[in-house]
Coordinates of C-alpha atoms and ligand atoms in Angstrom, one line a residue:
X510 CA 57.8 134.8 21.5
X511 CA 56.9 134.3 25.5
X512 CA 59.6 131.7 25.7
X513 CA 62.4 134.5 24.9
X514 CA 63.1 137.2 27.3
X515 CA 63.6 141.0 26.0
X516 CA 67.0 141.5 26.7
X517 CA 68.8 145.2 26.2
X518 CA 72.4 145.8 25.8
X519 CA 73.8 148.1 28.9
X520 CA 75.7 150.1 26.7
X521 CA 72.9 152.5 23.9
X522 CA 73.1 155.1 21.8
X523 CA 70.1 156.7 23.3
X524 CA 68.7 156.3 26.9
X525 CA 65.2 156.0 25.5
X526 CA 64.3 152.6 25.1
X527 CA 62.5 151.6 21.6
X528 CA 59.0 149.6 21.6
X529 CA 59.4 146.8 23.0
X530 CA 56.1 145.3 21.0
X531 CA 58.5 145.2 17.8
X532 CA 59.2 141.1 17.0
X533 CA 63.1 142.3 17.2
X534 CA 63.0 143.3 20.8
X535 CA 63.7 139.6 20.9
X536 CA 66.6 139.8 18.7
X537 CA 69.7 140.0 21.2
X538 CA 68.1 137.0 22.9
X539 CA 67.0 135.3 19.6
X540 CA 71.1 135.5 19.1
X541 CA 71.9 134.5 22.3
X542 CA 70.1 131.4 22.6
X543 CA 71.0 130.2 18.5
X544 CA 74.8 130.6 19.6
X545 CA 74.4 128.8 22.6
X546 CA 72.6 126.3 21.0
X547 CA 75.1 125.9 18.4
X548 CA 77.9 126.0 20.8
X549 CA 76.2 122.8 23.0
X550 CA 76.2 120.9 20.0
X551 CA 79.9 121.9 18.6
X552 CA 81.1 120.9 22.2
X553 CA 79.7 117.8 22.5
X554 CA 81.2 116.7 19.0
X555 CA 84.5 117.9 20.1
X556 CA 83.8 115.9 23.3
X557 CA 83.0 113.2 21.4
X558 CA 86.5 113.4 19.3
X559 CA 88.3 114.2 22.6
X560 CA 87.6 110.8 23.8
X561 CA 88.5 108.8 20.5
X562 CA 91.8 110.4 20.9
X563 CA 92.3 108.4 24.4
X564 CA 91.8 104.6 22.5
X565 CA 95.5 103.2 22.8
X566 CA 95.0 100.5 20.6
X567 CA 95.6 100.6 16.6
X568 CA 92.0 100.5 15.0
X569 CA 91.4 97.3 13.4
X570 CA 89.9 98.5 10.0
X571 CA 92.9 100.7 9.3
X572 CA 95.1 97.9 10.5
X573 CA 93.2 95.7 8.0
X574 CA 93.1 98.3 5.2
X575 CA 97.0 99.4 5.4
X576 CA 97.8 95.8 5.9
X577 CA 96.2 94.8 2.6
X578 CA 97.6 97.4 0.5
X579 CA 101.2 96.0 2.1
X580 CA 100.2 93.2 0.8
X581 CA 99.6 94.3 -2.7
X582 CA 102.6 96.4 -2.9
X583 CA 104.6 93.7 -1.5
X584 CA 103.7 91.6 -4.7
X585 CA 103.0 94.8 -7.2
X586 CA 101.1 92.8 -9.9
X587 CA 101.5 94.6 -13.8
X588 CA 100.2 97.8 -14.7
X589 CA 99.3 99.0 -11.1
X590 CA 101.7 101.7 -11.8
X591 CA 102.1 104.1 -14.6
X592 CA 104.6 103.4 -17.3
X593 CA 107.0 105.5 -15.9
X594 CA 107.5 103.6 -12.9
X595 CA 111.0 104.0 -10.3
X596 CA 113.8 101.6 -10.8
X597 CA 116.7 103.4 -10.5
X598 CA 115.9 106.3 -9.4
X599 CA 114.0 104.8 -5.9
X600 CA 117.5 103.5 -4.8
X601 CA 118.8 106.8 -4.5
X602 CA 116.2 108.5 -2.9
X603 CA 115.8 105.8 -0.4
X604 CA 119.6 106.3 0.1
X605 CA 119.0 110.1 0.8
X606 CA 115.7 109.7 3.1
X607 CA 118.0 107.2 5.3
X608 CA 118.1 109.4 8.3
X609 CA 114.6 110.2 8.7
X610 CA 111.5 107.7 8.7
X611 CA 112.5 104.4 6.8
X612 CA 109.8 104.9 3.8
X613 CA 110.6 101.8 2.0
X614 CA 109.5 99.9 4.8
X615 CA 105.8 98.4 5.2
X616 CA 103.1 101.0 5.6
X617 CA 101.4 99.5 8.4
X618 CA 104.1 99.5 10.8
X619 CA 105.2 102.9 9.8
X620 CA 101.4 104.3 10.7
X621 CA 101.4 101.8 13.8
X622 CA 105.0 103.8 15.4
X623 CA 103.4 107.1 14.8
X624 CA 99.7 105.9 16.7
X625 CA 100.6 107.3 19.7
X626 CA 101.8 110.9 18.5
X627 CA 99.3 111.2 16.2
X628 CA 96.6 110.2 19.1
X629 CA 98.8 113.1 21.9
X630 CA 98.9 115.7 19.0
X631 CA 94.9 115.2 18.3
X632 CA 94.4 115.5 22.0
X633 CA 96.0 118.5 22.3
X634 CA 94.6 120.4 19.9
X635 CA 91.5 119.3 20.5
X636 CA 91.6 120.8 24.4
X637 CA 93.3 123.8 23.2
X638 CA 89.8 124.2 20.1
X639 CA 87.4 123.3 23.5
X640 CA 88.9 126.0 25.9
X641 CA 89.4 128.5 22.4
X642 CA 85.6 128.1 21.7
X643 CA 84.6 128.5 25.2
X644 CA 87.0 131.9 25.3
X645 CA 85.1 132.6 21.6
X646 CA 81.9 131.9 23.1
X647 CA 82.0 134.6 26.4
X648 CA 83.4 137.0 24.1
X649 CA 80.1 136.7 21.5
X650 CA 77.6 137.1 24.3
X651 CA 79.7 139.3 26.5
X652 CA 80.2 142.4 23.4
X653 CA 76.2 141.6 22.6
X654 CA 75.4 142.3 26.5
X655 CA 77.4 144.7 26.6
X656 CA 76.4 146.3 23.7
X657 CA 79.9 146.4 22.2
X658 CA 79.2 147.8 18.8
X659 CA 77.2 150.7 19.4
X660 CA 80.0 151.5 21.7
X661 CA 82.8 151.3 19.6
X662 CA 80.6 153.1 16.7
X663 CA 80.5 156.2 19.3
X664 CA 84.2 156.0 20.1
X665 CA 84.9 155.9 16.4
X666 CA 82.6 159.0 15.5
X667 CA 83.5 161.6 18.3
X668 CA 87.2 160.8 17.5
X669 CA 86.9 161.4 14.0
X670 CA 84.0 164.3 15.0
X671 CA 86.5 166.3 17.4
X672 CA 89.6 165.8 15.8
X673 CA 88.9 166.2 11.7
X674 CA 85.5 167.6 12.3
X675 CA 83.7 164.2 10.8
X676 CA 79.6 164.1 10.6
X677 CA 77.7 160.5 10.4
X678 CA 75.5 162.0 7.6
X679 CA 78.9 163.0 5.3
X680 CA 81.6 161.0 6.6
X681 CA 80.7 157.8 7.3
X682 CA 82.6 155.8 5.6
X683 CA 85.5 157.4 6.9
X684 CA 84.1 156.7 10.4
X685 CA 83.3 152.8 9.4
X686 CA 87.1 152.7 8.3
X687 CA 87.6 153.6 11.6
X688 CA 85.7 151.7 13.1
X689 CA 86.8 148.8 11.5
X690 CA 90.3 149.7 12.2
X691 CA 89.5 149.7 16.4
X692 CA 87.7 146.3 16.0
X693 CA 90.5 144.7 14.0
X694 CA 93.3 145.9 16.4
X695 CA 90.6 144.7 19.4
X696 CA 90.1 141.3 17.3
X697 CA 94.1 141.3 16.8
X698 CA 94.9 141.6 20.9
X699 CA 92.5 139.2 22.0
X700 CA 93.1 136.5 19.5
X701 CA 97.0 137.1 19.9
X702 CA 97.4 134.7 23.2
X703 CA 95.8 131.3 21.6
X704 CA 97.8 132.1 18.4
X705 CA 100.9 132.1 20.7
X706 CA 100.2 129.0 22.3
X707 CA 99.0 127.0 18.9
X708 CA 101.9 127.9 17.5
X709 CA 104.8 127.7 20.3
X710 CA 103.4 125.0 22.8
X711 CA 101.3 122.9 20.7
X712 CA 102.6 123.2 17.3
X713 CA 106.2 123.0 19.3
X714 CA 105.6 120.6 21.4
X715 CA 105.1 117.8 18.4
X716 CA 107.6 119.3 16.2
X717 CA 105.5 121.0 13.5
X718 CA 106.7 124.6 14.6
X719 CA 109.5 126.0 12.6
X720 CA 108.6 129.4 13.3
X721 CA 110.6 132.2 15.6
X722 CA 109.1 134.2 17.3
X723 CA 110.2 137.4 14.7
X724 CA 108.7 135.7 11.6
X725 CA 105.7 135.3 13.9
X726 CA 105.2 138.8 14.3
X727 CA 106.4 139.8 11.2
X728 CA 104.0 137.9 9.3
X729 CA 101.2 139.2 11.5
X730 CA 102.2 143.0 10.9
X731 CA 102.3 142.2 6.8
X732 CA 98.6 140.5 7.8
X733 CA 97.4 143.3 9.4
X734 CA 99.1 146.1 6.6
X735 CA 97.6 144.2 4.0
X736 CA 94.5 143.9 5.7
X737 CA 94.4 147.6 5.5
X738 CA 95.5 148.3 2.2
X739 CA 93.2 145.8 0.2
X740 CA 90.4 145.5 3.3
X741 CA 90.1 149.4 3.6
X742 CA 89.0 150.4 -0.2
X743 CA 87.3 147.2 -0.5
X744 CA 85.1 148.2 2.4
X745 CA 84.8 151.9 1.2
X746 CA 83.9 150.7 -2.3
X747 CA 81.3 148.2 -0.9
X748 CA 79.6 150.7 1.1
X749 CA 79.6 153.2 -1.6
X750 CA 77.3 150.7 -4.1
X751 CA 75.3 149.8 -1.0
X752 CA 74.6 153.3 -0.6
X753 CA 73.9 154.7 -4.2
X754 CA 72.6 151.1 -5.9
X755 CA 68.6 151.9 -4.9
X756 CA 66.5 149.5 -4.2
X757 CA 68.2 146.5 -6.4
X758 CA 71.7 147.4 -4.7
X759 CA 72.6 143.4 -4.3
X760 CA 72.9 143.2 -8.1
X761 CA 75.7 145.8 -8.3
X762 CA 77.1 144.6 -5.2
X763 CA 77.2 141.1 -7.0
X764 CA 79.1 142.4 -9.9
X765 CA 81.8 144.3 -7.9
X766 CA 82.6 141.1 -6.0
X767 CA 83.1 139.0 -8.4
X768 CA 85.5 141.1 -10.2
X769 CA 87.0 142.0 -6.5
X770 CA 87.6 137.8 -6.3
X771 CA 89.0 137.2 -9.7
X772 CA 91.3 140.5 -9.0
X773 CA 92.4 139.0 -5.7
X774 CA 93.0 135.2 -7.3
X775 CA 95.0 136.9 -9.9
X776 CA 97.0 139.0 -7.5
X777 CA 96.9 136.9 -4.2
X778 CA 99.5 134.0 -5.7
X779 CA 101.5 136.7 -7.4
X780 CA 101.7 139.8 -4.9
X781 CA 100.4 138.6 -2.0
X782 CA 101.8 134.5 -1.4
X783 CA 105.5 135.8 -2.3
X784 CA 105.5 138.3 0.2
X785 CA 105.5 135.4 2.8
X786 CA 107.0 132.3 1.0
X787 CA 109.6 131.8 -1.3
X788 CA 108.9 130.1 -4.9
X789 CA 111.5 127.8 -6.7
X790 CA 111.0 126.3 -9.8
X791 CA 111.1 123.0 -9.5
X792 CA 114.6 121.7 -10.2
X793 CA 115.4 119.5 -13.7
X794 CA 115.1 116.0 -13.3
X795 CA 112.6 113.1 -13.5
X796 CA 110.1 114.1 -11.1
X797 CA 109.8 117.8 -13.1
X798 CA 109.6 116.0 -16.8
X799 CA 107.2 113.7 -15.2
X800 CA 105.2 116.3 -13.9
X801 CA 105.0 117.8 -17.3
X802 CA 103.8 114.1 -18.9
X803 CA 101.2 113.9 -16.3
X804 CA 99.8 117.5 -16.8
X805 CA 100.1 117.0 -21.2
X806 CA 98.4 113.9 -20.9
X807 CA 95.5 115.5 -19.0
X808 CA 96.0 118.5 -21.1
X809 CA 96.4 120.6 -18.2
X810 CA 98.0 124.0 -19.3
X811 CA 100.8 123.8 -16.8
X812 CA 103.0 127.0 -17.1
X813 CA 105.0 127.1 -14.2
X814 CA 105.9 124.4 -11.2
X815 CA 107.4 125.9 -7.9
X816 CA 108.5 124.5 -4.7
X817 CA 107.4 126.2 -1.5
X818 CA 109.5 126.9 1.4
X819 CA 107.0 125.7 3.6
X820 CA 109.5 124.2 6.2
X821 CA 109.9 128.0 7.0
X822 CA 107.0 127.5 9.0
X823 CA 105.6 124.2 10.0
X824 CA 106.7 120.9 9.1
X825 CA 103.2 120.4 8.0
X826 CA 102.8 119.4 4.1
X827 CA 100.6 120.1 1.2
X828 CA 100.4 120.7 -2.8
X829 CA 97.8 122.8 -4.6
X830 CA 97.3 124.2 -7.7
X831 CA 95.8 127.8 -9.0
X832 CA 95.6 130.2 -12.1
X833 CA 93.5 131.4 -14.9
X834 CA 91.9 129.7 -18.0
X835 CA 95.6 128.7 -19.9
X836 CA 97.9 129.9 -16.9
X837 CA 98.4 127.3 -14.7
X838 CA 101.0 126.6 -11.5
X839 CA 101.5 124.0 -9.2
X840 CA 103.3 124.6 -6.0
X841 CA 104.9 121.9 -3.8
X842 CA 105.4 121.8 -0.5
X843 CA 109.4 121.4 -0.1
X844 CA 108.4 119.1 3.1
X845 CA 106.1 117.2 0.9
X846 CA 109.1 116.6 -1.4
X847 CA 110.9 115.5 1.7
X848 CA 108.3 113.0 3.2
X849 CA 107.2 111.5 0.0
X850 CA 108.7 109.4 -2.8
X851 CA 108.3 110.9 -6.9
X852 CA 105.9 108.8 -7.8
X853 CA 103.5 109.3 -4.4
X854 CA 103.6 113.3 -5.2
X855 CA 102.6 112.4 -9.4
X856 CA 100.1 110.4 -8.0
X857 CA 99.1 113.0 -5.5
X858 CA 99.1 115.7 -8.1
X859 CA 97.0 113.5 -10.7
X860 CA 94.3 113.8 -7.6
X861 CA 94.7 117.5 -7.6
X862 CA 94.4 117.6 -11.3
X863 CA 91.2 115.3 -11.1
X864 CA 89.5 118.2 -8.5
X865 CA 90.4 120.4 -11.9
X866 CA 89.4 118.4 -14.9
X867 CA 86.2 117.1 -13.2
X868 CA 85.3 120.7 -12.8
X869 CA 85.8 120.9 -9.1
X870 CA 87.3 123.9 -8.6
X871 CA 84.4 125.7 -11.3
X872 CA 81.8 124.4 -9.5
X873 CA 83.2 125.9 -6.2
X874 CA 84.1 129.2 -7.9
X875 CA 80.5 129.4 -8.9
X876 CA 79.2 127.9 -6.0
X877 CA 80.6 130.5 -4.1
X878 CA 79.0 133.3 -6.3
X879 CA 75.8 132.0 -5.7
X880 CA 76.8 132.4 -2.2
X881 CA 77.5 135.8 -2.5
X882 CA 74.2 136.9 -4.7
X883 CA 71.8 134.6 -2.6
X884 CA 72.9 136.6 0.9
X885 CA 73.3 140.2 -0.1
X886 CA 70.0 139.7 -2.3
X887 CA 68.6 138.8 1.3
X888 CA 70.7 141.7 3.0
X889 CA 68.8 143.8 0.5
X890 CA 65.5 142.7 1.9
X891 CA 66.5 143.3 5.7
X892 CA 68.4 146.9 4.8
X893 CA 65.9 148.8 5.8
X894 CA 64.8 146.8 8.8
X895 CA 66.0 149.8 11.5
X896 CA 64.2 148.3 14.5
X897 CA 66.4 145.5 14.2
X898 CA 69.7 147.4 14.2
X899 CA 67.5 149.6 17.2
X900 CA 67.4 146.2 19.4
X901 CA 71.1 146.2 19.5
X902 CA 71.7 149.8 21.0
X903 CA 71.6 151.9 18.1
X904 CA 68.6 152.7 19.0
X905 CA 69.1 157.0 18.2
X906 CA 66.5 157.9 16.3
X907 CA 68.1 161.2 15.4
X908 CA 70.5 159.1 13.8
X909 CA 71.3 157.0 10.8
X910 CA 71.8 153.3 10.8
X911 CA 75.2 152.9 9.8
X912 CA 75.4 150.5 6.7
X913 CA 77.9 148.8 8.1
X914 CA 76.8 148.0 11.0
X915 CA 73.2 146.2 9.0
X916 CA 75.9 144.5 6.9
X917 CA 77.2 143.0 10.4
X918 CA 74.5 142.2 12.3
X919 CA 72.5 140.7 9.0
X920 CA 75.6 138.1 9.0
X921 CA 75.7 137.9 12.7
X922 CA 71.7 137.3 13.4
X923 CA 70.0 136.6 10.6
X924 CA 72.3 134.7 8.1
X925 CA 74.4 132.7 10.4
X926 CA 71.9 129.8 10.9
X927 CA 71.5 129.8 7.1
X928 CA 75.2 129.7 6.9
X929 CA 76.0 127.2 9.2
X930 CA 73.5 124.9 7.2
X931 CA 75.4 125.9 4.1
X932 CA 78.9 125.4 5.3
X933 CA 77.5 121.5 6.6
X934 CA 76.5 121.0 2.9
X935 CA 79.7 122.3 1.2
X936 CA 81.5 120.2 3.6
X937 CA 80.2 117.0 2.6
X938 CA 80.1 118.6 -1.1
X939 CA 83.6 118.8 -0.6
X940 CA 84.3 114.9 0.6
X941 CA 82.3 113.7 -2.2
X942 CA 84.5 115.7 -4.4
X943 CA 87.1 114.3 -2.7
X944 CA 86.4 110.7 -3.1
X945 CA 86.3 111.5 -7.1
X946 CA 89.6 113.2 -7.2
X947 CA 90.9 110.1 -6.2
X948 CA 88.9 107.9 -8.2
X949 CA 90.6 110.4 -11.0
X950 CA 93.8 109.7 -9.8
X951 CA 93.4 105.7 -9.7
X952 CA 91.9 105.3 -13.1
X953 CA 95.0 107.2 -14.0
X954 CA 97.0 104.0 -13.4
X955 CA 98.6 105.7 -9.7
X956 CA 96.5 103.8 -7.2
X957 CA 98.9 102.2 -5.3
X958 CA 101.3 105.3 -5.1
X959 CA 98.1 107.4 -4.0
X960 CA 97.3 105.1 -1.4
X961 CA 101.3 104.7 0.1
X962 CA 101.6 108.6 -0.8
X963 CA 98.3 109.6 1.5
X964 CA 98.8 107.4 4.2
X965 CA 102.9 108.7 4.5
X966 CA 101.0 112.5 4.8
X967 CA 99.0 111.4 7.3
X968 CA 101.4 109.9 9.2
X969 CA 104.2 112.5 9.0
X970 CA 100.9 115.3 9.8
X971 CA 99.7 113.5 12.8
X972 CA 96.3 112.9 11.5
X973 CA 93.8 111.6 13.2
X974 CA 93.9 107.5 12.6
X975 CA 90.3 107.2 14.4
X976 CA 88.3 109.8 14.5
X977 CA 84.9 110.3 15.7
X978 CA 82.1 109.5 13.5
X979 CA 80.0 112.5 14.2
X980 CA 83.2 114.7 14.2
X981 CA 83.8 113.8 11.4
X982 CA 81.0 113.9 9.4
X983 CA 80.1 117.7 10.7
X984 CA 83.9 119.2 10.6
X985 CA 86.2 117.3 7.6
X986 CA 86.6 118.7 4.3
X987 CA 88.3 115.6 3.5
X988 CA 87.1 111.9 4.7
X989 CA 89.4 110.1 7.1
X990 CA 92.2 108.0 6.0
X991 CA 90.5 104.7 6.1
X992 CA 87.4 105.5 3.9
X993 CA 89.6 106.9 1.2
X994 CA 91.9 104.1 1.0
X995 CA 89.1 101.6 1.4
X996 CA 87.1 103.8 -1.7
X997 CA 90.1 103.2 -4.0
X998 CA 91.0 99.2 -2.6
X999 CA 87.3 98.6 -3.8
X1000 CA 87.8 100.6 -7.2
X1001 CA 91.3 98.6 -7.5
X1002 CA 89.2 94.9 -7.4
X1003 CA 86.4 96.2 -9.5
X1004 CA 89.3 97.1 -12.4
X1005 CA 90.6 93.4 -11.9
Ligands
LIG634 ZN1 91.5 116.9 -2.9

């Protein structure tokens, strides 16, 4: 590799230097040059996006789009709407909802008064992901020149060596918990000021923030005691089947975490979501019993239907679903319930019930097993690479390669161009998934409520109303506004 330079981290574990005719003696470099590479092309998208976020005028297609599905709601032709459609009951609520945005006026103008604040909000969190990335980026290279690891590796072990008398060969894992402990508390300081500012400038600044600064920190100390208590025997264990699997270690490894993730989907919305939200069943009424029709007709096996306190946080909205095999919630955002009409969040839910019935969230669950099997399968095959681990700075001989440390560098180095061409497929996995919950939802009879009911989320979130092409494409989860309403408009005339 004549192009690369061999570059060695100033801090080692050993002063003497290993062969430097190895292929990995190119590693740090190798690294260096694939992050930088990826960070070029990352910035440029987010350049890219910066600058759609300066257009001041309303962009036509969405104009066009939003305009003809005023149209269409203006003069609701039959059977657009399920049977159970509002009379009464849309009189009150537009009574209640009085004080904040009209919602039973026109969509277009609605999205047309929130343009500008959607474009300033965009803006500003686009700078702050730029100057976050950059800070991200010196920190990568600066830790892997400086040869970060190996150094906090040796802080770990003569701390645990002179005060309980620890040895790398029998205490390891007590030394990696350490270890880990120093790099999350490091990862914890460093991170803390842009968490800060998202939250109380940005966040603030265009209203989303509902947070004081006590539930800030409070939530972050639960983060980081949980973090401990499920991270630190979940590591342990790990380590322990790495160490005594033999040669086909990845297979065990597989096994323990898959029962590790069903354990944690089991406990995290029943241990873990409670300890920071409150959940409210869903008070009696229409909306509730209609909830109920909706989820018997699609024989989903609803058993219980909360209402988040979200608003404890950020005025930010959502809905999702979870559970086991014949054990299913659904939790609503209360700011949902307060930005939406009934039959927008019915028609919303019938789109999160489509992700279920079409098998969405299976194929994810198993999609992310593969995951899981495919890279420690190839962790198993780079295990025992030591001249690797060596280019970094633990380059002591005399000493064992601490597992953890292959576990890290294998996901730093070697997997993450593998994963970042992963993540861009399950991204575009995931919009395609997206487009066929709604599809679900509009054959459902709810197409008109889906379309008013996104484009009121998007509007009361600040979402982007024209964003870049190529940021787009490489970052969403979920296509832009216009595509999906345009999608269903399309399904809507191919019905007639
Ligand atoms: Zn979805």
């Amino acid at each position: 590799m004549p192009f690369l330079p061999i570059i060695k981290p100033h801090y080692t574990q050993s002063p003497s230097s290993s062969s430097d005719d190895s292929p990995f003696a190119y590693a740090i470099a190798a690294t260096l040059a694939f992050t930088l590479l990826v960070y070029i092309f990352e910035s440029y998208l987010n350049l890219r996006q910066r600058s759609s976020f300066f257009k001041t005028e309303f962009p036509k297609e969405l104009a066009s789009t939003v305009g003809a599905i005023d149209a269409e709601l203006k003069n609701k032709p039959n059977g657009t709407t399920s049977e159970e459609t509002k009379d009464g009951s849309s009189n009150d609520e537009t009574k209640k909802e009085e004080d904040k945005v009209d919602k039973s006026q026109p969509l277009l103008p609605q999205l047309q008064s929130k343009f500008s604040k959607a474009q300033s909000y965009g803006l500003d969190r686009i700078s702050f992901s730029i100057i976050s990335s950059l800070y991200s980026l010196i920190e990568e290279c600066a830790f892997l020149l400086y040869g970060f690891m190996p150094y906090i590796w040796d802080v770990a072990t003569s701390l645990g060596s002179n005060k309980y008398g620890w040895t790398e060969t029998s205490d390891e894992i007590k030394i990696t918990l350490l270890f880990l402990g120093i790099t999350v508390i490091i990862g914890t300081i460093t991170s803390l000021p842009f968490e800060l500012y998202s939250t109380f400038c940005i966040e603030k600044k265009h209203g989303f923030n509902k947070q004081t600064p006590g539930l800030f920190f409070t939530d972050k100390l639960k983060g980081l005691l949980l973090t401990a208590v499920i991270g630190g025997p979940f590591v342990a264990l790990l380590l322990k089947i790495i160490k005594m699997g033999g040669p086909h270690f990845y297979i065990y490894v597989w096994g323990f975490m898959f029962v590790f993730s069903v354990l944690m989907m089991t406990i995290y919305p029943v241990v873990i979501m409670p300890m920071f939200n409150k959940y409210e069943p869903l008070k009696e009424g229409k909306l509730k019993e209609e909830i109920y029709e909706l989820a018997g007709r699609l024989e989903f096996p609803l058993t219980k239907l909360f209402v988040m306190d979200g608003s404890k946080r950020s005025s930010h909205s959502n809905a999702f679903m979870f559970g086991f095999f014949k054990n299913k919630r659904i939790v609503l955002f209360d700011t949902l319930m307060d930005q939406t009409h009934d039959d927008e969040i019915l028609a919303i839910l019938g789109h999160e019930l489509g992700h279920w019935k079409m098998g969405h969230t299976l194929t994810n669950f198993v999609i992310s097993q593969l995951y899981t099997g495919a890279s420690f399968y190839c962790f198993s095959l780079c295990y025992n690479s030591h001249e690797l681990y060596r280019a970094f700075g633990f380059n002591d001989e005399s000493r064992p390669v601490p597992t953890i440390i292959a576990l890290l560098f294998f996901f730093q180095v070697i997997w993450a161009p593998i994963d970042k061409v992963l993540s861009f497929i399950m991204t575009m996995h995931s919009r395609k998934c997206e487009f066929e919950a709604d599809e679900f939802s509009v054959n459902l009879g709810m197409s008109k409520t889906l379309q008013s009911g996104l484009c009121k989320i998007h509007l009361e979130n600040l979402g982007a109303m024209c964003p870049d092409p190529w940021y787009s494409t490489y970052h969403y989860s979920h296509p832009p506004l216009v595509e999906r309403l345009s999608a269903m408009m399309k399904l809507d005339k191919k019905s007639k």
